[in-house]
Amino acid sequence: MVEKVYFTYNQVHKLCQASAQRILDDFQPNLMIAIGGGGYVPARILRSFLKRPGSANIPIQAIGLSLYETLGGDNPVEKPGTKVTRTQWLDLSSLEMSNLVGKNILIVDEVDDTRTTLEYAVKELEKDVETARKRMGREGEKTRFSIFVLHNKDKRKKGHLPEDMLSENRYLAAMTVPDVWICYPWEATDIDEHDRLAQAQPSK
């Protein structure tokens, strides 16, 4: 049976708070791209901690990627799929792409499981930004991607991130956990029961 670990909104909030200074110091993001649906809430919480006095909020854009599939039957647990599916993407013909060129961009997701989704997001975003950069004639401008996740599962990864991203420490997981099924509060249909289960479980 799959072991489930429950995290509350309060715990997620504190993970973002604990990670914010490192993100400000090392990543210096101009823009965040949240991977839906798990990256939306952490990105919004982070934005409050990343705001500098006298400066504007860091914009958040969204992409949707799906890798998980339901096991079926009455079991609500999902398992990683094998193919990444785009459910939402940036409009390559709009100002969205020009806003990415030459920026420090923080990709936000809730969990690094097999790393397949993160690999896909980085590769596709880098490719699209490079196309936009050439189209606009902005040859000297470098776009720098970083990654933040709430949880990294301690397991062998199927996906791979760029070597320079790892060597330059542009990847940050707020917490590393065993290979368990993580239950986030935004997935709950009964938040009181979710919080009760979180409180009842042994400390991780």
N, C-alpha and C. Protein backbone atom coordinates (compact mmCIF):
# COMPACT_ATOMS: atom_id res chain seq x y z
N MET A 1 0.84 -1.19 0.00
CA MET A 1 0.00 0.00 0.00
C MET A 1 0.88 1.25 0.00
N VAL A 2 0.50 2.24 -0.77
CA VAL A 2 1.27 3.47 -0.87
C VAL A 2 1.15 4.26 0.42
N GLU A 3 2.30 4.67 0.97
CA GLU A 3 2.28 5.51 2.17
C GLU A 3 1.93 6.94 1.78
N LYS A 4 0.97 7.51 2.47
CA LYS A 4 0.57 8.89 2.21
C LYS A 4 1.10 9.80 3.32
N VAL A 5 1.56 10.96 2.91
CA VAL A 5 2.00 11.98 3.86
C VAL A 5 1.24 13.25 3.56
N TYR A 6 0.62 13.83 4.60
CA TYR A 6 -0.24 15.00 4.44
C TYR A 6 0.50 16.27 4.87
N PHE A 7 0.42 17.29 4.02
CA PHE A 7 0.98 18.60 4.36
C PHE A 7 -0.14 19.62 4.39
N THR A 8 -0.08 20.51 5.36
CA THR A 8 -1.11 21.53 5.53
C THR A 8 -0.69 22.82 4.82
N TYR A 9 -1.66 23.72 4.66
CA TYR A 9 -1.36 25.04 4.10
C TYR A 9 -0.32 25.76 4.95
N ASN A 10 -0.43 25.61 6.26
CA ASN A 10 0.52 26.24 7.17
C ASN A 10 1.94 25.75 6.91
N GLN A 11 2.10 24.45 6.73
CA GLN A 11 3.43 23.89 6.45
C GLN A 11 3.97 24.36 5.11
N VAL A 12 3.11 24.42 4.10
CA VAL A 12 3.52 24.90 2.78
C VAL A 12 3.96 26.35 2.86
N HIS A 13 3.19 27.15 3.59
CA HIS A 13 3.51 28.56 3.77
C HIS A 13 4.91 28.72 4.38
N LYS A 14 5.19 27.94 5.40
CA LYS A 14 6.48 28.05 6.09
C LYS A 14 7.64 27.54 5.23
N LEU A 15 7.39 26.54 4.39
CA LEU A 15 8.43 26.07 3.47
C LEU A 15 8.80 27.18 2.47
N CYS A 16 7.79 27.88 1.99
CA CYS A 16 8.04 29.00 1.07
C CYS A 16 8.79 30.12 1.78
N GLN A 17 8.37 30.41 2.99
CA GLN A 17 9.02 31.48 3.75
C GLN A 17 10.49 31.14 4.00
N ALA A 18 10.78 29.89 4.35
CA ALA A 18 12.15 29.48 4.65
C ALA A 18 13.05 29.50 3.42
N SER A 19 12.45 29.40 2.24
CA SER A 19 13.23 29.34 1.00
C SER A 19 13.40 30.70 0.33
N ALA A 20 12.62 31.68 0.75
CA ALA A 20 12.55 32.95 0.02
C ALA A 20 13.87 33.69 -0.05
N GLN A 21 14.60 33.75 1.05
CA GLN A 21 15.85 34.53 1.04
C GLN A 21 16.87 33.93 0.09
N ARG A 22 16.96 32.61 0.08
CA ARG A 22 17.89 31.96 -0.86
C ARG A 22 17.49 32.28 -2.31
N ILE A 23 16.20 32.27 -2.59
CA ILE A 23 15.73 32.58 -3.94
C ILE A 23 16.08 34.02 -4.31
N LEU A 24 15.86 34.93 -3.37
CA LEU A 24 16.19 36.33 -3.62
C LEU A 24 17.68 36.53 -3.85
N ASP A 25 18.49 35.89 -3.02
CA ASP A 25 19.94 36.09 -3.09
C ASP A 25 20.56 35.42 -4.31
N ASP A 26 20.13 34.19 -4.60
CA ASP A 26 20.81 33.40 -5.64
C ASP A 26 20.12 33.46 -6.99
N PHE A 27 18.79 33.47 -7.01
CA PHE A 27 18.06 33.39 -8.28
C PHE A 27 17.65 34.76 -8.81
N GLN A 28 17.33 35.68 -7.89
CA GLN A 28 16.92 37.04 -8.25
C GLN A 28 15.88 37.05 -9.39
N PRO A 29 14.76 36.38 -9.19
CA PRO A 29 13.79 36.24 -10.28
C PRO A 29 13.09 37.54 -10.64
N ASN A 30 12.91 37.75 -11.95
CA ASN A 30 12.08 38.85 -12.45
C ASN A 30 10.66 38.40 -12.71
N LEU A 31 10.48 37.08 -12.82
CA LEU A 31 9.20 36.52 -13.22
C LEU A 31 9.13 35.07 -12.76
N MET A 32 7.94 34.62 -12.39
CA MET A 32 7.74 33.23 -12.03
C MET A 32 6.82 32.56 -13.05
N ILE A 33 7.12 31.30 -13.34
CA ILE A 33 6.22 30.48 -14.15
C ILE A 33 5.79 29.30 -13.28
N ALA A 34 4.51 29.26 -12.95
CA ALA A 34 3.96 28.20 -12.13
C ALA A 34 3.48 27.06 -13.02
N ILE A 35 3.87 25.84 -12.66
CA ILE A 35 3.38 24.66 -13.38
C ILE A 35 2.09 24.21 -12.70
N GLY A 36 0.99 24.24 -13.47
CA GLY A 36 -0.31 23.88 -12.90
C GLY A 36 -0.53 22.39 -12.86
N GLY A 37 -1.37 21.99 -11.87
CA GLY A 37 -1.97 22.86 -10.90
C GLY A 37 -1.21 22.99 -9.60
N GLY A 38 -0.18 22.15 -9.35
CA GLY A 38 0.48 22.15 -8.05
C GLY A 38 1.37 23.34 -7.79
N GLY A 39 1.82 24.04 -8.83
CA GLY A 39 2.73 25.16 -8.62
C GLY A 39 2.04 26.48 -8.34
N TYR A 40 0.72 26.54 -8.54
CA TYR A 40 0.01 27.82 -8.41
C TYR A 40 0.09 28.38 -6.99
N VAL A 41 -0.26 27.57 -6.00
CA VAL A 41 -0.31 28.06 -4.63
C VAL A 41 1.08 28.42 -4.10
N PRO A 42 2.09 27.55 -4.25
CA PRO A 42 3.43 27.95 -3.80
C PRO A 42 3.94 29.23 -4.46
N ALA A 43 3.68 29.39 -5.75
CA ALA A 43 4.13 30.60 -6.45
C ALA A 43 3.49 31.84 -5.84
N ARG A 44 2.19 31.76 -5.56
CA ARG A 44 1.50 32.93 -4.99
C ARG A 44 2.01 33.24 -3.59
N ILE A 45 2.25 32.21 -2.79
CA ILE A 45 2.79 32.44 -1.44
C ILE A 45 4.19 33.04 -1.54
N LEU A 46 5.00 32.47 -2.40
CA LEU A 46 6.37 32.97 -2.58
C LEU A 46 6.39 34.45 -2.95
N ARG A 47 5.46 34.85 -3.80
CA ARG A 47 5.46 36.23 -4.29
C ARG A 47 5.41 37.23 -3.13
N SER A 48 4.68 36.90 -2.08
CA SER A 48 4.61 37.80 -0.92
C SER A 48 5.96 37.92 -0.23
N PHE A 49 6.70 36.82 -0.15
CA PHE A 49 8.00 36.85 0.52
C PHE A 49 9.11 37.41 -0.37
N LEU A 50 8.92 37.39 -1.68
CA LEU A 50 9.95 37.87 -2.60
C LEU A 50 9.82 39.36 -2.90
N LYS A 51 8.73 39.96 -2.48
CA LYS A 51 8.53 41.39 -2.78
C LYS A 51 9.50 42.24 -1.97
N ARG A 52 10.24 43.08 -2.67
CA ARG A 52 11.16 44.01 -2.03
C ARG A 52 10.46 45.35 -1.80
N PRO A 53 10.78 46.03 -0.72
CA PRO A 53 10.16 47.35 -0.45
C PRO A 53 10.38 48.31 -1.62
N GLY A 54 9.31 48.94 -2.05
CA GLY A 54 9.41 49.91 -3.12
C GLY A 54 9.41 49.33 -4.51
N SER A 55 9.37 48.02 -4.63
CA SER A 55 9.35 47.39 -5.95
C SER A 55 8.01 46.71 -6.20
N ALA A 56 7.72 46.45 -7.45
CA ALA A 56 6.46 45.80 -7.81
C ALA A 56 6.51 44.31 -7.48
N ASN A 57 5.32 43.70 -7.38
CA ASN A 57 5.25 42.25 -7.21
C ASN A 57 5.84 41.56 -8.44
N ILE A 58 6.46 40.41 -8.20
CA ILE A 58 6.98 39.62 -9.31
C ILE A 58 5.81 39.00 -10.06
N PRO A 59 5.72 39.19 -11.37
CA PRO A 59 4.60 38.62 -12.13
C PRO A 59 4.65 37.09 -12.11
N ILE A 60 3.48 36.49 -12.19
CA ILE A 60 3.35 35.03 -12.27
C ILE A 60 2.63 34.67 -13.56
N GLN A 61 3.26 33.84 -14.37
CA GLN A 61 2.58 33.26 -15.52
C GLN A 61 2.42 31.77 -15.27
N ALA A 62 1.59 31.13 -16.06
CA ALA A 62 1.25 29.74 -15.78
C ALA A 62 1.35 28.87 -17.03
N ILE A 63 1.82 27.66 -16.81
CA ILE A 63 1.75 26.62 -17.83
C ILE A 63 1.10 25.39 -17.20
N GLY A 64 0.47 24.58 -18.01
CA GLY A 64 -0.16 23.36 -17.51
C GLY A 64 0.47 22.15 -18.15
N LEU A 65 0.97 21.25 -17.31
CA LEU A 65 1.56 20.00 -17.79
C LEU A 65 0.98 18.85 -16.98
N SER A 66 0.70 17.75 -17.65
CA SER A 66 0.13 16.59 -16.98
C SER A 66 1.00 15.37 -17.24
N LEU A 67 1.40 14.70 -16.16
CA LEU A 67 2.17 13.46 -16.28
C LEU A 67 1.50 12.32 -15.53
N TYR A 68 0.70 12.66 -14.52
CA TYR A 68 0.11 11.61 -13.67
C TYR A 68 -1.16 11.04 -14.29
N GLU A 69 -1.44 9.82 -13.93
CA GLU A 69 -2.67 9.18 -14.38
C GLU A 69 -3.28 8.42 -13.20
N THR A 70 -4.61 8.39 -13.14
CA THR A 70 -5.30 7.72 -12.04
C THR A 70 -5.16 6.21 -12.18
N LEU A 71 -4.99 5.55 -11.03
CA LEU A 71 -4.83 4.10 -11.04
C LEU A 71 -6.13 3.39 -11.40
N GLY A 72 -7.26 4.06 -11.18
CA GLY A 72 -8.53 3.46 -11.55
C GLY A 72 -9.26 2.88 -10.36
N GLY A 73 -10.51 2.51 -10.59
CA GLY A 73 -11.32 1.96 -9.52
C GLY A 73 -11.65 3.00 -8.47
N ASP A 74 -11.73 2.55 -7.21
CA ASP A 74 -12.05 3.47 -6.13
C ASP A 74 -10.80 4.08 -5.50
N ASN A 75 -9.63 3.72 -6.04
CA ASN A 75 -8.37 4.21 -5.48
C ASN A 75 -8.07 5.59 -6.05
N PRO A 76 -8.04 6.64 -5.19
CA PRO A 76 -7.79 8.00 -5.69
C PRO A 76 -6.32 8.28 -5.96
N VAL A 77 -5.44 7.34 -5.58
CA VAL A 77 -4.01 7.56 -5.76
C VAL A 77 -3.67 7.55 -7.24
N GLU A 78 -2.74 8.42 -7.61
CA GLU A 78 -2.28 8.48 -8.99
C GLU A 78 -0.86 7.93 -9.08
N LYS A 79 -0.45 7.60 -10.28
CA LYS A 79 0.93 7.17 -10.49
C LYS A 79 1.51 7.99 -11.64
N PRO A 80 2.85 8.15 -11.67
CA PRO A 80 3.44 8.90 -12.77
C PRO A 80 3.19 8.22 -14.10
N GLY A 81 2.81 9.01 -15.10
CA GLY A 81 2.67 8.47 -16.44
C GLY A 81 4.01 8.48 -17.14
N THR A 82 3.98 8.29 -18.43
CA THR A 82 5.23 8.21 -19.19
C THR A 82 5.36 9.34 -20.20
N LYS A 83 4.29 10.07 -20.45
CA LYS A 83 4.31 11.12 -21.46
C LYS A 83 3.77 12.42 -20.88
N VAL A 84 4.52 13.50 -21.08
CA VAL A 84 4.08 14.80 -20.62
C VAL A 84 3.09 15.37 -21.62
N THR A 85 1.96 15.86 -21.13
CA THR A 85 0.93 16.46 -21.98
C THR A 85 0.77 17.93 -21.62
N ARG A 86 0.83 18.80 -22.63
CA ARG A 86 0.56 20.22 -22.40
C ARG A 86 -0.94 20.44 -22.28
N THR A 87 -1.35 21.04 -21.18
CA THR A 87 -2.75 21.41 -21.03
C THR A 87 -2.92 22.93 -21.10
N GLN A 88 -1.84 23.67 -20.91
CA GLN A 88 -1.85 25.13 -21.01
C GLN A 88 -0.42 25.57 -21.28
N TRP A 89 -0.25 26.56 -22.17
CA TRP A 89 1.10 27.03 -22.49
C TRP A 89 1.07 28.52 -22.75
N LEU A 90 2.24 29.12 -22.79
CA LEU A 90 2.35 30.54 -23.07
C LEU A 90 1.99 30.81 -24.53
N ASP A 91 1.41 31.97 -24.78
CA ASP A 91 1.06 32.36 -26.14
C ASP A 91 2.30 32.91 -26.83
N LEU A 92 2.85 32.12 -27.75
CA LEU A 92 4.13 32.48 -28.37
C LEU A 92 4.01 33.70 -29.28
N SER A 93 2.80 34.07 -29.65
CA SER A 93 2.62 35.21 -30.55
C SER A 93 2.36 36.51 -29.79
N SER A 94 2.29 36.44 -28.47
CA SER A 94 1.93 37.61 -27.68
C SER A 94 3.15 38.21 -26.99
N LEU A 95 2.88 39.24 -26.20
CA LEU A 95 3.96 39.89 -25.45
C LEU A 95 4.51 38.99 -24.35
N GLU A 96 3.81 37.89 -24.03
CA GLU A 96 4.30 36.99 -22.98
C GLU A 96 5.73 36.54 -23.25
N MET A 97 6.02 36.18 -24.49
CA MET A 97 7.35 35.66 -24.81
C MET A 97 8.41 36.76 -24.75
N SER A 98 8.09 37.96 -25.22
CA SER A 98 9.07 39.04 -25.16
C SER A 98 9.39 39.40 -23.72
N ASN A 99 8.42 39.20 -22.83
CA ASN A 99 8.65 39.49 -21.42
C ASN A 99 9.59 38.48 -20.76
N LEU A 100 9.81 37.35 -21.40
CA LEU A 100 10.68 36.32 -20.85
C LEU A 100 12.13 36.51 -21.28
N VAL A 101 12.34 37.12 -22.42
CA VAL A 101 13.70 37.23 -22.97
C VAL A 101 14.56 38.13 -22.08
N GLY A 102 15.74 37.62 -21.72
CA GLY A 102 16.68 38.39 -20.93
C GLY A 102 16.36 38.46 -19.45
N LYS A 103 15.43 37.66 -18.98
CA LYS A 103 14.99 37.71 -17.59
C LYS A 103 15.54 36.51 -16.79
N ASN A 104 15.50 36.68 -15.46
CA ASN A 104 15.71 35.55 -14.55
C ASN A 104 14.34 34.98 -14.22
N ILE A 105 14.11 33.75 -14.63
CA ILE A 105 12.77 33.15 -14.53
C ILE A 105 12.81 31.98 -13.55
N LEU A 106 11.92 32.02 -12.59
CA LEU A 106 11.81 30.95 -11.60
C LEU A 106 10.63 30.06 -11.94
N ILE A 107 10.89 28.80 -12.22
CA ILE A 107 9.86 27.80 -12.47
C ILE A 107 9.46 27.20 -11.13
N VAL A 108 8.16 27.17 -10.84
CA VAL A 108 7.69 26.70 -9.53
C VAL A 108 6.75 25.52 -9.72
N ASP A 109 7.01 24.46 -8.96
CA ASP A 109 6.11 23.30 -8.92
C ASP A 109 6.05 22.79 -7.50
N GLU A 110 5.10 21.89 -7.22
CA GLU A 110 4.99 21.44 -5.85
C GLU A 110 5.96 20.31 -5.52
N VAL A 111 6.20 19.40 -6.47
CA VAL A 111 7.01 18.23 -6.14
C VAL A 111 7.88 17.81 -7.33
N ASP A 112 9.09 17.41 -7.02
CA ASP A 112 10.01 16.81 -8.00
C ASP A 112 9.98 15.32 -7.75
N ASP A 113 9.18 14.63 -8.55
CA ASP A 113 9.00 13.18 -8.38
C ASP A 113 9.95 12.44 -9.31
N THR A 114 9.56 12.23 -10.55
CA THR A 114 10.45 11.56 -11.50
C THR A 114 11.34 12.55 -12.26
N ARG A 115 11.03 13.84 -12.12
CA ARG A 115 11.75 14.96 -12.77
C ARG A 115 11.39 15.08 -14.25
N THR A 116 10.52 14.24 -14.75
CA THR A 116 10.15 14.27 -16.16
C THR A 116 9.45 15.56 -16.53
N THR A 117 8.52 16.00 -15.69
CA THR A 117 7.80 17.23 -15.97
C THR A 117 8.72 18.44 -15.95
N LEU A 118 9.61 18.51 -14.97
CA LEU A 118 10.54 19.63 -14.88
C LEU A 118 11.49 19.65 -16.08
N GLU A 119 11.97 18.49 -16.49
CA GLU A 119 12.84 18.43 -17.66
C GLU A 119 12.11 18.96 -18.90
N TYR A 120 10.88 18.54 -19.07
CA TYR A 120 10.09 18.99 -20.23
C TYR A 120 9.88 20.50 -20.17
N ALA A 121 9.51 21.01 -19.01
CA ALA A 121 9.23 22.45 -18.88
C ALA A 121 10.47 23.27 -19.21
N VAL A 122 11.61 22.90 -18.67
CA VAL A 122 12.84 23.67 -18.90
C VAL A 122 13.22 23.62 -20.38
N LYS A 123 13.22 22.43 -20.96
CA LYS A 123 13.62 22.30 -22.37
C LYS A 123 12.71 23.09 -23.30
N GLU A 124 11.41 22.98 -23.10
CA GLU A 124 10.46 23.65 -23.99
C GLU A 124 10.47 25.16 -23.80
N LEU A 125 10.60 25.61 -22.55
CA LEU A 125 10.66 27.05 -22.31
C LEU A 125 11.95 27.64 -22.88
N GLU A 126 13.06 26.94 -22.70
CA GLU A 126 14.33 27.42 -23.26
C GLU A 126 14.25 27.52 -24.78
N LYS A 127 13.64 26.52 -25.39
CA LYS A 127 13.50 26.51 -26.85
C LYS A 127 12.62 27.66 -27.32
N ASP A 128 11.50 27.88 -26.65
CA ASP A 128 10.57 28.94 -27.06
C ASP A 128 11.17 30.33 -26.84
N VAL A 129 11.88 30.50 -25.73
CA VAL A 129 12.51 31.80 -25.46
C VAL A 129 13.61 32.09 -26.48
N GLU A 130 14.36 31.06 -26.83
CA GLU A 130 15.42 31.24 -27.84
C GLU A 130 14.82 31.63 -29.19
N THR A 131 13.71 31.01 -29.55
CA THR A 131 13.03 31.38 -30.80
C THR A 131 12.57 32.83 -30.76
N ALA A 132 11.99 33.24 -29.63
CA ALA A 132 11.52 34.62 -29.48
C ALA A 132 12.69 35.59 -29.50
N ARG A 133 13.79 35.23 -28.87
CA ARG A 133 14.96 36.11 -28.81
C ARG A 133 15.51 36.38 -30.21
N LYS A 134 15.60 35.34 -31.02
CA LYS A 134 16.10 35.50 -32.38
C LYS A 134 15.12 36.29 -33.22
N ARG A 135 13.83 36.04 -33.04
CA ARG A 135 12.82 36.74 -33.82
C ARG A 135 12.83 38.24 -33.54
N MET A 136 13.12 38.59 -32.29
CA MET A 136 13.11 40.00 -31.91
C MET A 136 14.47 40.67 -32.07
N GLY A 137 15.47 39.88 -32.48
CA GLY A 137 16.80 40.45 -32.68
C GLY A 137 17.50 40.86 -31.39
N ARG A 138 17.17 40.18 -30.30
CA ARG A 138 17.78 40.50 -29.00
C ARG A 138 18.88 39.49 -28.69
N GLU A 139 19.88 39.46 -29.55
CA GLU A 139 20.90 38.41 -29.52
C GLU A 139 21.74 38.42 -28.25
N GLY A 140 21.96 39.58 -27.65
CA GLY A 140 22.87 39.64 -26.50
C GLY A 140 22.23 39.36 -25.16
N GLU A 141 20.94 39.07 -25.15
CA GLU A 141 20.22 38.93 -23.89
C GLU A 141 20.08 37.46 -23.49
N LYS A 142 20.52 37.15 -22.30
CA LYS A 142 20.51 35.79 -21.78
C LYS A 142 19.35 35.59 -20.82
N THR A 143 18.56 34.57 -21.06
CA THR A 143 17.47 34.21 -20.15
C THR A 143 17.96 33.09 -19.24
N ARG A 144 17.75 33.26 -17.96
CA ARG A 144 18.30 32.33 -16.95
C ARG A 144 17.15 31.69 -16.17
N PHE A 145 17.04 30.37 -16.28
CA PHE A 145 15.97 29.64 -15.60
C PHE A 145 16.48 29.03 -14.29
N SER A 146 15.64 29.09 -13.26
CA SER A 146 15.87 28.41 -12.00
C SER A 146 14.61 27.64 -11.63
N ILE A 147 14.74 26.74 -10.68
CA ILE A 147 13.60 25.90 -10.27
C ILE A 147 13.45 25.93 -8.76
N PHE A 148 12.19 26.05 -8.31
CA PHE A 148 11.86 25.86 -6.90
C PHE A 148 10.72 24.85 -6.80
N VAL A 149 10.90 23.86 -5.92
CA VAL A 149 9.83 22.92 -5.59
C VAL A 149 9.71 22.84 -4.08
N LEU A 150 8.52 22.54 -3.62
CA LEU A 150 8.33 22.34 -2.19
C LEU A 150 9.04 21.08 -1.72
N HIS A 151 8.87 19.99 -2.48
CA HIS A 151 9.40 18.70 -2.07
C HIS A 151 10.13 18.00 -3.20
N ASN A 152 11.28 17.47 -2.88
CA ASN A 152 12.03 16.60 -3.78
C ASN A 152 11.97 15.19 -3.23
N LYS A 153 11.48 14.25 -4.03
CA LYS A 153 11.45 12.86 -3.58
C LYS A 153 12.82 12.23 -3.79
N ASP A 154 13.32 11.61 -2.73
CA ASP A 154 14.64 11.00 -2.74
C ASP A 154 14.57 9.66 -3.48
N LYS A 155 14.73 9.72 -4.78
CA LYS A 155 14.62 8.54 -5.63
C LYS A 155 15.39 8.78 -6.91
N ARG A 156 15.59 7.72 -7.66
CA ARG A 156 16.25 7.85 -8.95
C ARG A 156 15.32 8.57 -9.92
N LYS A 157 15.86 9.56 -10.62
CA LYS A 157 15.05 10.38 -11.51
C LYS A 157 15.12 9.87 -12.95
N LYS A 158 13.97 9.96 -13.62
CA LYS A 158 13.92 9.61 -15.04
C LYS A 158 14.29 10.82 -15.91
N GLY A 159 13.92 12.00 -15.45
CA GLY A 159 14.23 13.22 -16.18
C GLY A 159 15.54 13.82 -15.72
N HIS A 160 16.07 14.71 -16.54
CA HIS A 160 17.36 15.35 -16.24
C HIS A 160 17.26 16.85 -16.46
N LEU A 161 17.94 17.60 -15.62
CA LEU A 161 17.99 19.05 -15.74
C LEU A 161 19.32 19.45 -16.35
N PRO A 162 19.40 20.65 -16.94
CA PRO A 162 20.66 21.09 -17.56
C PRO A 162 21.82 21.10 -16.57
N GLU A 163 22.98 20.69 -17.02
CA GLU A 163 24.15 20.61 -16.15
C GLU A 163 24.50 21.96 -15.54
N ASP A 164 24.37 23.03 -16.34
CA ASP A 164 24.73 24.35 -15.80
C ASP A 164 23.75 24.79 -14.72
N MET A 165 22.48 24.38 -14.82
CA MET A 165 21.51 24.71 -13.79
C MET A 165 21.90 24.07 -12.46
N LEU A 166 22.33 22.82 -12.51
CA LEU A 166 22.71 22.12 -11.29
C LEU A 166 24.04 22.62 -10.75
N SER A 167 25.00 22.84 -11.63
CA SER A 167 26.34 23.28 -11.18
C SER A 167 26.30 24.69 -10.61
N GLU A 168 25.37 25.50 -11.09
CA GLU A 168 25.22 26.87 -10.59
C GLU A 168 24.19 26.96 -9.46
N ASN A 169 23.75 25.81 -8.97
CA ASN A 169 22.80 25.75 -7.85
C ASN A 169 21.52 26.55 -8.12
N ARG A 170 21.00 26.41 -9.34
CA ARG A 170 19.75 27.07 -9.70
C ARG A 170 18.56 26.13 -9.55
N TYR A 171 18.69 25.19 -8.65
CA TYR A 171 17.61 24.26 -8.30
C TYR A 171 17.50 24.26 -6.79
N LEU A 172 16.29 24.46 -6.28
CA LEU A 172 16.08 24.48 -4.84
C LEU A 172 14.82 23.71 -4.48
N ALA A 173 14.98 22.73 -3.61
CA ALA A 173 13.84 22.02 -3.01
C ALA A 173 13.78 22.43 -1.55
N ALA A 174 12.61 22.88 -1.10
CA ALA A 174 12.48 23.31 0.29
C ALA A 174 12.68 22.14 1.25
N MET A 175 12.31 20.94 0.81
CA MET A 175 12.44 19.76 1.66
C MET A 175 12.62 18.52 0.79
N THR A 176 13.50 17.62 1.22
CA THR A 176 13.64 16.32 0.56
C THR A 176 12.93 15.28 1.41
N VAL A 177 12.12 14.46 0.75
CA VAL A 177 11.31 13.47 1.46
C VAL A 177 11.54 12.10 0.83
N PRO A 178 11.19 11.02 1.55
CA PRO A 178 11.26 9.68 0.93
C PRO A 178 10.26 9.58 -0.22
N ASP A 179 10.30 8.46 -0.92
CA ASP A 179 9.41 8.25 -2.06
C ASP A 179 8.03 7.82 -1.56
N VAL A 180 7.28 8.82 -1.07
CA VAL A 180 5.93 8.60 -0.54
C VAL A 180 4.94 9.37 -1.40
N TRP A 181 3.65 9.10 -1.18
CA TRP A 181 2.63 9.88 -1.88
C TRP A 181 2.29 11.10 -1.04
N ILE A 182 2.55 12.28 -1.59
CA ILE A 182 2.33 13.52 -0.85
C ILE A 182 0.92 14.03 -1.14
N CYS A 183 0.18 14.30 -0.08
CA CYS A 183 -1.18 14.83 -0.19
C CYS A 183 -1.15 16.31 0.18
N TYR A 184 -1.42 17.16 -0.81
CA TYR A 184 -1.39 18.60 -0.58
C TYR A 184 -2.79 19.10 -0.25
N PRO A 185 -2.89 20.20 0.50
CA PRO A 185 -4.22 20.66 0.94
C PRO A 185 -5.12 21.10 -0.21
N TRP A 186 -4.53 21.62 -1.29
CA TRP A 186 -5.38 22.08 -2.40
C TRP A 186 -5.99 20.92 -3.18
N GLU A 187 -5.57 19.70 -2.89
CA GLU A 187 -6.17 18.52 -3.51
C GLU A 187 -7.34 17.98 -2.68
N ALA A 188 -7.47 18.46 -1.45
CA ALA A 188 -8.45 17.90 -0.52
C ALA A 188 -9.87 18.38 -0.86
N THR A 189 -10.82 17.50 -0.69
CA THR A 189 -12.23 17.89 -0.80
C THR A 189 -12.83 18.16 0.59
N ASP A 190 -12.17 17.65 1.63
CA ASP A 190 -12.56 17.93 3.01
C ASP A 190 -11.31 18.42 3.74
N ILE A 191 -11.15 19.74 3.84
CA ILE A 191 -9.92 20.29 4.40
C ILE A 191 -9.76 19.99 5.88
N ASP A 192 -10.88 19.89 6.61
CA ASP A 192 -10.79 19.57 8.04
C ASP A 192 -10.26 18.15 8.23
N GLU A 193 -10.75 17.22 7.41
CA GLU A 193 -10.26 15.84 7.50
C GLU A 193 -8.79 15.77 7.08
N HIS A 194 -8.42 16.52 6.05
CA HIS A 194 -7.03 16.56 5.61
C HIS A 194 -6.12 17.04 6.74
N ASP A 195 -6.52 18.13 7.40
CA ASP A 195 -5.70 18.66 8.48
C ASP A 195 -5.65 17.70 9.67
N ARG A 196 -6.75 16.99 9.91
CA ARG A 196 -6.77 16.00 11.00
C ARG A 196 -5.77 14.89 10.71
N LEU A 197 -5.75 14.41 9.48
CA LEU A 197 -4.83 13.34 9.09
C LEU A 197 -3.38 13.83 9.17
N ALA A 198 -3.16 15.10 8.80
CA ALA A 198 -1.81 15.67 8.87
C ALA A 198 -1.33 15.74 10.32
N GLN A 199 -2.23 16.13 11.21
CA GLN A 199 -1.87 16.25 12.61
C GLN A 199 -1.66 14.89 13.26
N ALA A 200 -2.38 13.89 12.79
CA ALA A 200 -2.30 12.56 13.41
C ALA A 200 -1.08 11.76 12.97
N GLN A 201 -0.49 12.13 11.85
CA GLN A 201 0.63 11.33 11.34
C GLN A 201 1.92 11.62 12.13
N PRO A 202 2.85 10.67 12.14
CA PRO A 202 4.13 10.92 12.80
C PRO A 202 4.86 12.07 12.11
N SER A 203 5.64 12.80 12.87
CA SER A 203 6.41 13.92 12.29
C SER A 203 7.41 13.40 11.29
N LYS A 204 7.50 14.12 10.13
CA LYS A 204 8.43 13.73 9.09
C LYS A 204 9.67 14.60 9.14
